[in-house]
Structure formats: structure tokens, C-alpha cells
XYZ file of C-alpha atoms in Angstrom:
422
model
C 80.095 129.548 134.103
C 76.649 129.528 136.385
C 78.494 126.377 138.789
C 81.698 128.473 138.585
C 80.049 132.069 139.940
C 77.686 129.690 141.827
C 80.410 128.059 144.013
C 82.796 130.601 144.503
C 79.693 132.337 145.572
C 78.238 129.972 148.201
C 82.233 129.726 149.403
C 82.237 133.470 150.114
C 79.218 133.403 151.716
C 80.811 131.082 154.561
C 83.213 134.075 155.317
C 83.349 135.189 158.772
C 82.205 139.053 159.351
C 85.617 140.031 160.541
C 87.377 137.364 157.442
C 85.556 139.089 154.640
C 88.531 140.683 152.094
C 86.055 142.706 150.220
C 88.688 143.794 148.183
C 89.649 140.363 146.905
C 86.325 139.173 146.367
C 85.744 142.665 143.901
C 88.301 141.306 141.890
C 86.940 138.381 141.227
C 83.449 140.056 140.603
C 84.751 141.987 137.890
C 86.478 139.192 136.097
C 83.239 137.353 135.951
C 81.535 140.182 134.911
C 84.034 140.726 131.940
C 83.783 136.730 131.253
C 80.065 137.105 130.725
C 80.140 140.013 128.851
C 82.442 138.054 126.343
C 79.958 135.661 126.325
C 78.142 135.386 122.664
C 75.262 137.736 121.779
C 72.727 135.068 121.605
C 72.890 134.019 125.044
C 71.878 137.276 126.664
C 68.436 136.108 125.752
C 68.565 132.976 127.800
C 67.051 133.205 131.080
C 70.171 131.955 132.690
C 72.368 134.252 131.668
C 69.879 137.310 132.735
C 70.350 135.169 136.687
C 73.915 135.417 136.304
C 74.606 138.548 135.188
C 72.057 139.911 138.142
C 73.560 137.743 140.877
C 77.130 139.245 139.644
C 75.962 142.819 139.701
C 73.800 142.301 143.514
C 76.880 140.453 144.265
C 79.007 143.429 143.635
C 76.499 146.124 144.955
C 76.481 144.105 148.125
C 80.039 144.080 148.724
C 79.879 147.792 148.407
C 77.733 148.028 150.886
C 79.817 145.318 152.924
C 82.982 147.744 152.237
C 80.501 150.261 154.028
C 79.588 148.127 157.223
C 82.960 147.494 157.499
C 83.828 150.931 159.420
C 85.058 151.175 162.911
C 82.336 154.002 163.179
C 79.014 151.104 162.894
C 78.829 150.400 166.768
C 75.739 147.409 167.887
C 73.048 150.759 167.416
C 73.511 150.898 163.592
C 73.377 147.221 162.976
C 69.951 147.760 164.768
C 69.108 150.371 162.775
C 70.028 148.553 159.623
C 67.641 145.532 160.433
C 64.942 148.167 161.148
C 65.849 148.953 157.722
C 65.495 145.809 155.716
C 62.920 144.280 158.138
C 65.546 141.691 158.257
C 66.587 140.321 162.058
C 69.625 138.611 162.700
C 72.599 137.880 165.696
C 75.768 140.654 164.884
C 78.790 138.319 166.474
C 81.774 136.987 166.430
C 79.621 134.005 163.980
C 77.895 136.574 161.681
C 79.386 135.358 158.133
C 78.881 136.823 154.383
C 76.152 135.023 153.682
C 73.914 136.562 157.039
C 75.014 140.178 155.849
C 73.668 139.248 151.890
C 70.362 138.092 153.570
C 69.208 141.479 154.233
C 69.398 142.052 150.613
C 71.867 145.059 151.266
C 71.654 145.510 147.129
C 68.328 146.725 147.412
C 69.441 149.448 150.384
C 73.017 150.464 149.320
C 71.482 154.287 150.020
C 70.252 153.248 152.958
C 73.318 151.515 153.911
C 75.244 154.865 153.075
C 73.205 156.673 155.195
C 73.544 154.463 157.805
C 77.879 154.463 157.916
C 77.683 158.589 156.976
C 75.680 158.841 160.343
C 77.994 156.199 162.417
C 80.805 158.272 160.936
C 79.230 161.922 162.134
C 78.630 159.987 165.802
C 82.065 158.337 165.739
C 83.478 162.148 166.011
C 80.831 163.127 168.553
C 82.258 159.950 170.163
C 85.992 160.819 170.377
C 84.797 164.722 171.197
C 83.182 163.601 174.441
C 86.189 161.016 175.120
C 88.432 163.552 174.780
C 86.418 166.211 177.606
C 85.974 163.372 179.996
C 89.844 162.502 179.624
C 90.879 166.542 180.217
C 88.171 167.222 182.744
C 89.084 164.170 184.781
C 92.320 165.302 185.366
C 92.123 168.944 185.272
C 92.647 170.310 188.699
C 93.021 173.597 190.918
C 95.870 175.201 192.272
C 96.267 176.994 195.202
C 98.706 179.859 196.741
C 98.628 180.903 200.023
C 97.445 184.239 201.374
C 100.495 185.922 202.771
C 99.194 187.085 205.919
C 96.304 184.214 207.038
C 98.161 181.047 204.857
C 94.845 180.672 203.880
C 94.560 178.634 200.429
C 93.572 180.552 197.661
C 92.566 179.712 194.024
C 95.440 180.104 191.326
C 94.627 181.665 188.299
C 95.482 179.722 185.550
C 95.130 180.998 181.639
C 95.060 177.341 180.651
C 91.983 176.501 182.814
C 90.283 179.207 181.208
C 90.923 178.882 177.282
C 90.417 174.934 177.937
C 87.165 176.020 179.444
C 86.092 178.256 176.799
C 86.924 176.601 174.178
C 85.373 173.144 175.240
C 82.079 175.015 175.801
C 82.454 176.171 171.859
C 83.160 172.714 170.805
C 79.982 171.323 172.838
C 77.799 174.071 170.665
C 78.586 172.744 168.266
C 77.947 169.167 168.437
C 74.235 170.558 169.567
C 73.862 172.109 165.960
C 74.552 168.625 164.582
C 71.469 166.894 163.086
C 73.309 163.359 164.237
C 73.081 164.550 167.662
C 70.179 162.525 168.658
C 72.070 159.569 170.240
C 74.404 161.818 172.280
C 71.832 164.815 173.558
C 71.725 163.261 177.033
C 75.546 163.226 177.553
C 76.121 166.682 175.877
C 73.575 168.262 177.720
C 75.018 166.896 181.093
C 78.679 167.973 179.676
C 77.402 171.679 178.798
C 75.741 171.961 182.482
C 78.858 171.172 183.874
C 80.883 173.341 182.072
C 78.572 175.696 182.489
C 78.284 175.640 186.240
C 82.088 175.823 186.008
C 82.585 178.979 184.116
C 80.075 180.498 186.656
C 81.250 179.154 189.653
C 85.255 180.076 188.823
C 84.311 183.578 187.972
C 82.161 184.653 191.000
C 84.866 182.783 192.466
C 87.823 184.689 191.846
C 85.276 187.820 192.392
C 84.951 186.892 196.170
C 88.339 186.019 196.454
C 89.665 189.266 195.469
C 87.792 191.135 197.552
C 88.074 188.814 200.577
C 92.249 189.503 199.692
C 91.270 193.357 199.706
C 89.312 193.346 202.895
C 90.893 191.351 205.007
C 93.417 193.536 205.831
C 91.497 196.197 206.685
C 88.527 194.745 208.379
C 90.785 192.025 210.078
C 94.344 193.567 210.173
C 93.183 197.358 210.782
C 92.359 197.983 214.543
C 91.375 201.522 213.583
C 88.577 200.617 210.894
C 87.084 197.267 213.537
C 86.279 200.623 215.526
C 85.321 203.028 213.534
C 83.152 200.168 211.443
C 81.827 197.798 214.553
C 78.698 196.117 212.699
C 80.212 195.190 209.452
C 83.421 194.528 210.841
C 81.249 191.350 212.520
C 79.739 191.006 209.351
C 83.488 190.395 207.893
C 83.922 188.120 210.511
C 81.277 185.710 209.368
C 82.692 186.255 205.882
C 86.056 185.517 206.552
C 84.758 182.071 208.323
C 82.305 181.404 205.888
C 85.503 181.526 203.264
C 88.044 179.633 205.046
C 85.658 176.726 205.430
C 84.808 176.915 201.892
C 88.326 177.345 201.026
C 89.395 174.087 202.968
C 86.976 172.464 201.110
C 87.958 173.285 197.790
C 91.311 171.759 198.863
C 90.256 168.339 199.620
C 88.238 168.076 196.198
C 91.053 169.738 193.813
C 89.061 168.791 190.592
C 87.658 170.945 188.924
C 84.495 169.540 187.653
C 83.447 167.935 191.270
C 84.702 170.977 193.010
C 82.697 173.637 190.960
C 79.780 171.578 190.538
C 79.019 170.819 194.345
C 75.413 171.131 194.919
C 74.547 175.033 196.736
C 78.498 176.169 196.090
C 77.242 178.934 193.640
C 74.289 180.243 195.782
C 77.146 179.942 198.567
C 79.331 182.472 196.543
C 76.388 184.547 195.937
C 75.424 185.173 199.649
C 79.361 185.705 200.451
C 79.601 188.133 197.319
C 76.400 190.104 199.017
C 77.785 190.287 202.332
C 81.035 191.330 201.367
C 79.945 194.190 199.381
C 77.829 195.568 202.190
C 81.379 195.622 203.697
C 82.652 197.406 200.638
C 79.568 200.117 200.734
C 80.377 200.716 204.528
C 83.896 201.082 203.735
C 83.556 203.495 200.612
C 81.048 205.903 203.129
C 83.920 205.440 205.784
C 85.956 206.519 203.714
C 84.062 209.494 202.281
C 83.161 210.813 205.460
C 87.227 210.948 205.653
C 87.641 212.608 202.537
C 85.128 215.381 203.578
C 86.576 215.645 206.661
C 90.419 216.430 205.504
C 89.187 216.956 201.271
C 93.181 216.184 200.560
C 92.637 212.139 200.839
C 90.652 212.635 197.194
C 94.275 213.192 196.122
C 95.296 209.660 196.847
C 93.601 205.864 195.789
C 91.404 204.061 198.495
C 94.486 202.333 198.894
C 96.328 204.998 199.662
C 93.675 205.950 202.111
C 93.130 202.979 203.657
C 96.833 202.438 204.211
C 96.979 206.266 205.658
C 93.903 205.466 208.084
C 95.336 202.187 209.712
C 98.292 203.658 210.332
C 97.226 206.796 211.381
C 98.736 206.936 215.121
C 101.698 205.654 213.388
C 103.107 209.160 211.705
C 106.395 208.302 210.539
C 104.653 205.359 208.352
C 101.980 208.161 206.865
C 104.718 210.254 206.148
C 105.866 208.207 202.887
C 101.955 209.768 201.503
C 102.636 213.268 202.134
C 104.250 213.938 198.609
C 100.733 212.903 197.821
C 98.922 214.868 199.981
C 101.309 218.117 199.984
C 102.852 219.480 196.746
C 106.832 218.655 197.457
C 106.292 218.088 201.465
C 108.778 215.082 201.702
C 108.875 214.087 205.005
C 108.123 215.501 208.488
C 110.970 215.889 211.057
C 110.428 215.037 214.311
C 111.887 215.725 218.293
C 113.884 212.842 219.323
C 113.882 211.573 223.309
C 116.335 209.076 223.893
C 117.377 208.756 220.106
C 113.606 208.118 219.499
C 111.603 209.853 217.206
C 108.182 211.458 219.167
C 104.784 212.581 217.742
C 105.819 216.183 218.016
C 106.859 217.174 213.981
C 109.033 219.998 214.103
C 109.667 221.135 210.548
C 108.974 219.862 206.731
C 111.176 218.872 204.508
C 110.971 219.586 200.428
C 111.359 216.644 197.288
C 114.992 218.618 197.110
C 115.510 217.957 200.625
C 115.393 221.830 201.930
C 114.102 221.881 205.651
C 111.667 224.461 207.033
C 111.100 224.586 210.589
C 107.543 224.787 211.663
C 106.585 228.485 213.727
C 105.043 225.894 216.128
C 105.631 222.391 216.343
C 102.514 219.978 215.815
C 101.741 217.050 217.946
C 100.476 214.114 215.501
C 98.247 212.575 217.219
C 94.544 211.664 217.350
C 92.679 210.953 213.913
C 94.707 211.058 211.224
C 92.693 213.933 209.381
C 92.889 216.256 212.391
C 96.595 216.012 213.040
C 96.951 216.573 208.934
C 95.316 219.175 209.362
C 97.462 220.754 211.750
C 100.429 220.003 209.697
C 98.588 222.135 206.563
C 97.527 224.950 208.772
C 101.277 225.112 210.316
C 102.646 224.983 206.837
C 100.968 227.471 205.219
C 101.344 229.963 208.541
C 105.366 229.166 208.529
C 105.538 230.057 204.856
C 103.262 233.324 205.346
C 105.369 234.069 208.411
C 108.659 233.066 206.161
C 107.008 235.628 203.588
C 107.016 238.150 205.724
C 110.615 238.342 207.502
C 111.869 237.950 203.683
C 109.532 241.210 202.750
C 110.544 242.938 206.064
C 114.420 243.731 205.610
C 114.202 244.574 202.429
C 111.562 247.063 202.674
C 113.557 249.036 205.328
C 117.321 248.428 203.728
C 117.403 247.794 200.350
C 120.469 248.861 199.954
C 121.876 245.677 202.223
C 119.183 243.304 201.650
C 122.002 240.975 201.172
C 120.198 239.030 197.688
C 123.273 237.136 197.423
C 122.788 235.368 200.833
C 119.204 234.893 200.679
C 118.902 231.467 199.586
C 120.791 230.723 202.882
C 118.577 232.267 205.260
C 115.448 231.819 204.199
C 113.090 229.092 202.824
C 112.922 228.932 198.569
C 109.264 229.252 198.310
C 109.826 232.117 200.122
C 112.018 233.938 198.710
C 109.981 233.056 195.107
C 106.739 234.022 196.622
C 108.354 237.426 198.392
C 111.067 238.108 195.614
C 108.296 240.163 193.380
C 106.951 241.967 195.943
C 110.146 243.682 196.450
């Protein structure tokens, strides 16, 4: 029985690493271990049976152990670590057999050896984690649509970006509450700056890009507000090139990683996001010195107001506001010279489409606030003066005030705001 376990033993132990059928050679451990179990009682004294029956059972531990090793996880580290382990030194190739694996005695370090694959395992999904980022982030890339009025390229927002973002800076938190993380702090930490620097860098961003959008138009496109606002409308100026260039950039380096990560690009944003809302500050005093001036444009957005102002010697364009401005003014009519409508409004019209004619007519022109303000005074005196010729007849005839006509010959409000003072 000893030259039978003995053989088949040293046959095994001229397995190749990558030959070894562990599951073959258990078998075959566990018949010999039932064979010498039915062995009679007497010989379980005998020295040579005691050698057997523990070269069986090491045998059988080290396979386990072998069954262990035998994970895709154990990369060239762990095989290091192993021989650390059993102070036991040997070459892990392609010529590694059986019989160099049983030399570091894995029976005596089967916890050890446990330990060792648990770990490998733990690393192996760190492994395919950081895989995985470096495939998505490699080909993750920026869009870009075009700003309507400059073609300029702008950023596209894109939801998927985001969550990918988000969520990959969750999963990398993770990995650095792992106690196997060790191996893979250097390449985590680099992957967590990075994503890091992106989420930063794509928010201020979008930030500048917005308001860039918003102010363009007006500190660009708006003649009105480059002269009313001189100095910051220069200060734009630098802005606006500062953002094309940077734009143009972005453009030639469409991934997302190397585009967000380019060394300065965040302080960049910064001094851009600054300047611009020095521009923003001017603007919202520009505008309040407007609203204090004609208190009406508090009624409407900045928008509104903006729109309103730059357009301001253009009155048949600020006349789609008035309904804004005026409770149920409409429109404005104006005189017409050669089938072309002038500045001079003559009359008002109401949301029902009822026409007033002004006691004067009012030239629109000038700052937008003062020629508003001219159409509020000459409202209000036409429907006082309306008031009053309603009043008049009836006071001195009312016996032929003619009610029934009255809605034909003068205005509604009047007649509502005259009616009870009959």
C-alpha cells in the first residue's frame, strides 16, 4: 500500500501547474484513505502506517490549498506573498509542477493560503472596477451645439455624462473603504482626482456658459446697453474672447477626462466666472436705475426689461410688453407716412381690441422710460378727459343722455368709471 500511495504520489508531483486536475487526484486521495482505514487494527500502531496515513491527509490538505491557488484572481503579487509566507522561494512559470507547489508545505498554511486567494479575490474586483472606468472614461466624450447667433461651440448637456459621473465617483468610495485596497491606492487616488476635477470643472462650466449665452446678447448684440455700460461692456469683450478661445479648445480635445483635467482650466473658469458677474452686477444696477426711473419695468422679468431697453427706439417691437406694463393696453396705434408706421402713437388699443384716441399724440422717442412715460401720462389724461365729456351731457340732459348709444361714443372704462357718478 506505502509503494502504491508512494508512486502515484511522486507521479502527481511531476504535474505541470496549469495540468494539475485537483479534482481527480481528490478522488484518488479518498480511496486510499478508505483503503487504510480498512486496514486491520493492529497496524495503526506501526510506524508506517502513522507515515501513510499523514502523507494521505497533507496530501489532501495540500490539494485544497492547490484548488485555492488555482483562481484566476492569484496574479505574480500573491505568489510573492505566499513565499513570504512559507519562507519558501521558488520560479512561478510555465515549468512550476505539483511537486514545487507541495514544497512550501502548503498543509501547514491552508489558512494562510485562504487568506491569500480571499484577498486576490477582493483585488480581482477592484481590478475589473478600475478596467471598467478606464474603458468608459476613454471613450466618453463632449458634445457640442452651436450658439445661434455667434456659431460659437457650446457644451451639450448630457444626463448620461452626469449619472455616469456620479455614480463612478460612489463606486471609487467605495473601493477606498476596502481594507484590500492597499495594492490599488495609487491608481484610485489618481482615478478619484480626475473625476473629481471633472465634476468641478463641468459644473462651473455650464455656470459660465449660461451666463456668457445670457450676456452676450445684451453686452454684444445691444447697441443701447455698450453705451449706457462703456467699461464693462470692454470687460465683456475680453470675456467673450477669453471664451471662444477656450471654447475652440475644448473642441479639439472632445474627451472628457483630458479636456476637464487640463492643467489651469478650472482657475481659467474661475477668473471668467468673476469677470462675468461684475458684468451681471453692472447690469442688475443698470437696470435698477431703469426701474426707478419708469417704477412699471418691476412689473416685467430682467428679460423682459432687457428686451424692452435694446429695443427701445424701436416702439412697435416694445409694444408686444405693454399688456405687461399697462393693465389691458394692447397695442399703440401709430400715424402712417407713405404706408409706414412713424414714432408718433396716436391712440391705445384694449385686450378686447376697443381703440381710444390719445387727447394728444405722443412722439416715442428718446429713452425708452421717458417716452413710456408719456404714453401713461397721455392715457390717464384721455381717460380723465373721456370721464368728463361722458359726465358732461348727462348732467345738463338727462332726459336724452342717450344710455343706449353710449357704448358707441365713448370709451368703456369710461363710461364704467363715469356711469356712477351720474
Amino acid at each position: 500500500m506505502t509503494e502504491l500511495v508512494t508512486s502515484c504520489f511522486d507521479d502527481w508531483k511531476t504535474t505541470l501547474w496549469t495540468e494539475i486536475d485537483v479534482e481527480s487526484m481528490e478522488v484518488e486521495c479518498k480511496k486510499f484513505v478508505k483503503e487504510i482505514r480498512g486496514m486491520d487494527k493492529e497496524m495503526r500502531a506501526w510506524d508506517v502506517y502513522s507515515g501513510l496515513e499523514s502523507n494521505v491527509k497533507n496530501m489532501v490538505t495540500s490539494l485544497r490549498a492547490v484548488t485555492e491557488l488555482q483562481n484566476p484572481a492569484i496574479r505574480e503579487r500573491h505568489w510573492l506573498q505566499l513565499m513570504q509566507t512559507t519562507k519558501v522561494r521558488f520560479i512561478m512559470d510555465d515549468k512550476t509542477t505539483l511537486n514545487d507547489l507541495l514544497a512550501l508545505n502548503l498543509h501547514e498554511f491552508e489558512d494562510e493560503v485562504r487568506n491569500i486567494v480571499d484577498k486576490a479575490t477582493k483585488e480581482l474586483n477592484m481590478e475589473k472596477v478600475l478596467k471598467e472606468l478606464d474603458a468608459t472614461w476613454s471613450v466618453m466624450e463632449f458634445e457640442h451645439d452651436e450658439h445661434l447667433r455667434t456659431k460659437t461651440p457650446l457644451l451639450r448637456s448630457s444626463e448620461e455624462l452626469i449619472e455616469t459621473l456620479e455614480d463612478n465617483q460612489v463606486q471609487l468610495q467605495n473601493l477606498m473603504t476596502s481594507k484590500y485596497i492597499a495594492y490599488f491606492l495609487e491608481e484610485v487616488s489618481s482615478w478619484q482626482t480626475k473625476l473629481s476635477t471633472a465634476d468641478s470643472v463641468i459644473q462651473i462650466w455650464f455656470e459660465v456658459q449660461r451666463t456668457w449665452s445670457h450676456l452676450e446678447s445684451i453686452f454684444i448684440g445691444s447697441e443701447d446697453i455698450r453705451k449706457q455700460l462703456p467699461e464693462d461692456s470692454l470687460r465683456f469683450d475680453g470675456i467673450d474672447s477669453d471664451f471662444k478661445e477656450l471654447m475652440e479648445a475644448a473642441v479639439k480635445t472632445p474627451n472628457v477626462i483630458e479636456a476637464t483635467n487640463k492643467k489651469g482650466l478650472f482657475a481659467q473658469l474661475e477668473d471668467i466666472q468673476d469677470r462675468l458677474a461684475l458684468c451681471e452686477k453692472a447690469l442688475a444696477e443698470y437696470l435698477e436705475t431703469k426701474r426707478l426711473a419708469f417704477p412699471r419695468f418691476y412689473f416685467v422679468s430682467s428679460a423682459d426689461l432687457l428686451d424692452i431697453l435694446s429695443k427701445g427706439n424701436q416702439p412697435l417691437l416694445v409694444a408686444r410688453h405693454l399688456s405687461k406694463l399697462f393693465d389691458n393696453l394692447h397695442k399703440l396705434e401709430f400715424k402712417k407716412e407713405n404706408d409706414e408706421e412713424t414714432k408718433e402713437a396716436l391712440g391705445m388699443y384694449s385686450g378686447e381690441g376697443e381703440y381710444v384716441e390719445f387727447k394728444n399724440p405722443v412722439w416715442c422717442t428718446g429713452p425708452v422710460e421717458t417716452w413710456l412715460n408719456k404714453i401713461m401720462t397721455e392715457s390717464q389724461e384721455t381717460i380723465n378727459s373721456n370721464v368728463l365729456r361722458v359726465l358732461s351731457p348727462t348732467r345738463r340732459k338727462p332726459e336724452t343722455c342717450g344710455c343706449s348709444t353710449m357704448p358707441l361714443r365713448w370709451p368703456w372704462l369710461a363710461i364704467r368709471s363715469g356711469g356712477p357718478l351720474r
